[in-house]
Coordinates of C-alpha atoms in Angstrom, one line a residue:
X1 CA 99.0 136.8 117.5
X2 CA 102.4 136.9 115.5
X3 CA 101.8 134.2 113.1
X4 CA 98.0 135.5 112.7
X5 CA 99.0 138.9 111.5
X6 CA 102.0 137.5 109.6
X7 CA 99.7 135.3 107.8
X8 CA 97.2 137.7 107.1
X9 CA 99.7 139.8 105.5
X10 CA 101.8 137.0 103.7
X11 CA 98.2 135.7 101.9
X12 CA 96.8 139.2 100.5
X13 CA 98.0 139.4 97.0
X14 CA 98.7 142.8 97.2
X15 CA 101.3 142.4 99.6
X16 CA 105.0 141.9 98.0
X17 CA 107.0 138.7 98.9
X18 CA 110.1 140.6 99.1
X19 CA 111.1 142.3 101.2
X20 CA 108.9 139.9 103.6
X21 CA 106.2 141.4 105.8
X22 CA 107.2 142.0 109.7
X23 CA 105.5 142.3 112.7
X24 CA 107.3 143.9 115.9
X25 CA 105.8 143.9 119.7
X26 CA 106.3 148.3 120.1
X27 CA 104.9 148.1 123.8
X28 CA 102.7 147.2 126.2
X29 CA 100.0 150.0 128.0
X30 CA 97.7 149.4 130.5
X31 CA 97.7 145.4 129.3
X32 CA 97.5 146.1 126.1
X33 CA 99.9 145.1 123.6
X34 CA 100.6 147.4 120.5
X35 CA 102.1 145.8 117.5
X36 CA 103.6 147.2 113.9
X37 CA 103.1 145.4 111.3
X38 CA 105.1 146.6 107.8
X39 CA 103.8 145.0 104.7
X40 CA 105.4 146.3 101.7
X41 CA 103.2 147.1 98.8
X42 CA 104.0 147.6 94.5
X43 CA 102.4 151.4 94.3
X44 CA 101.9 154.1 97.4
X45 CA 98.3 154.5 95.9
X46 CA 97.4 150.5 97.0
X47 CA 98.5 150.7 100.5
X48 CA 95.2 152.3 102.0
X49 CA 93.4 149.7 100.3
X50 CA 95.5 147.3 101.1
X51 CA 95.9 148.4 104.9
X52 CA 91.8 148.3 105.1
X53 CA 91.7 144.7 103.6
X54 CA 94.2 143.9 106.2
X55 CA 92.9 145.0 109.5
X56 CA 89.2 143.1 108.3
X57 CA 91.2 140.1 108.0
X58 CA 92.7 140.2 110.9
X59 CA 89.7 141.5 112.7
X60 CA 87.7 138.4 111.4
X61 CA 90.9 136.1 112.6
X62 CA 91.4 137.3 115.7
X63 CA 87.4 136.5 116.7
X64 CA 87.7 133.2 115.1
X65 CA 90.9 132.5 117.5
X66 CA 88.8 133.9 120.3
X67 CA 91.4 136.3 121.5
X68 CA 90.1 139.1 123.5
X69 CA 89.9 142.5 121.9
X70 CA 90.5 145.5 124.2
X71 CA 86.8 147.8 124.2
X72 CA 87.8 151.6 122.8
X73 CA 86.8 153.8 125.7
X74 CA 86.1 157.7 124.1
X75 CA 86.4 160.8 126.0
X76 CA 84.4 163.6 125.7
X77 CA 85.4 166.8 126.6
X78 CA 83.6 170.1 126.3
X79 CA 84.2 173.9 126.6
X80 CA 82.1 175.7 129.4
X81 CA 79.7 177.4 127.6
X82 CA 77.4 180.5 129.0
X83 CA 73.7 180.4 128.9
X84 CA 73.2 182.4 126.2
X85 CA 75.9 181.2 124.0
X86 CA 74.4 177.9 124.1
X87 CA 73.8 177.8 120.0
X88 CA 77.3 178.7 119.4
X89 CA 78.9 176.6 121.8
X90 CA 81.4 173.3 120.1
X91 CA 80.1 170.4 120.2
X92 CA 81.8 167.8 122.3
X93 CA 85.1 165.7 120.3
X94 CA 85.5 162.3 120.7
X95 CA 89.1 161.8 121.8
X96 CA 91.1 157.8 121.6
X97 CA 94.6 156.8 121.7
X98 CA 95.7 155.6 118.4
X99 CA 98.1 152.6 117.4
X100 CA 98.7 151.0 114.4
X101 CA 97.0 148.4 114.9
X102 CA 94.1 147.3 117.3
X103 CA 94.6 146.6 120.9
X104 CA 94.6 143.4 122.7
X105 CA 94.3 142.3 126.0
X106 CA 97.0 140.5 127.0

């Protein structure tokens, strides 16, 4: 997983050579392991699209490796709603932990 990320990061050309890309282990929750990676980047306004191109990389990598990848699981949550408030009642938000990068099953 290190060297896949590290890789990914090390061959996108927007990504600076120095100082060097890094990937840390932050934790592990319920099997899952949650990694940072820090890439540094030569403007603030290319890191979003830099970040994007990233994640598909290593998205496409991590399914050509075969590594499992941990399935999102939403939950919904509503407010009790009366009868006749039924048009003005919220609709139900989607709720998921985030991390920096996705999940896998270790």
């Amino acid at each position: 997983m290190r060297d896949l990320i590290l890789e990914a990061c090390k061959a996108h050309e927007g990504v600076l050579e120095t100082p060097a890309p890094s990937l840390t282990l932050e934790g592990i929750e319920n099997g899952l392991l949650i990694f940072q990676a820090i890439a540094y980047v030569a403007s603030p306004r290319l890191a979003g699209g830099v970040r994007s191109d990233l994640l598909f990389t290593i998205l496409d990598a991590l399914r050509q490796a075969d590594l499992p990848m941990a399935t999102p699981t939403l939950v919904m949550a509503a407010a009790p709603t009366a009868p006749s408030a039924l048009s003005t009642a919220p609709s139900p938000v989607p709720s998921s932990p985030a991390s920096p990068l996705p999940g896998v099953q270790g």
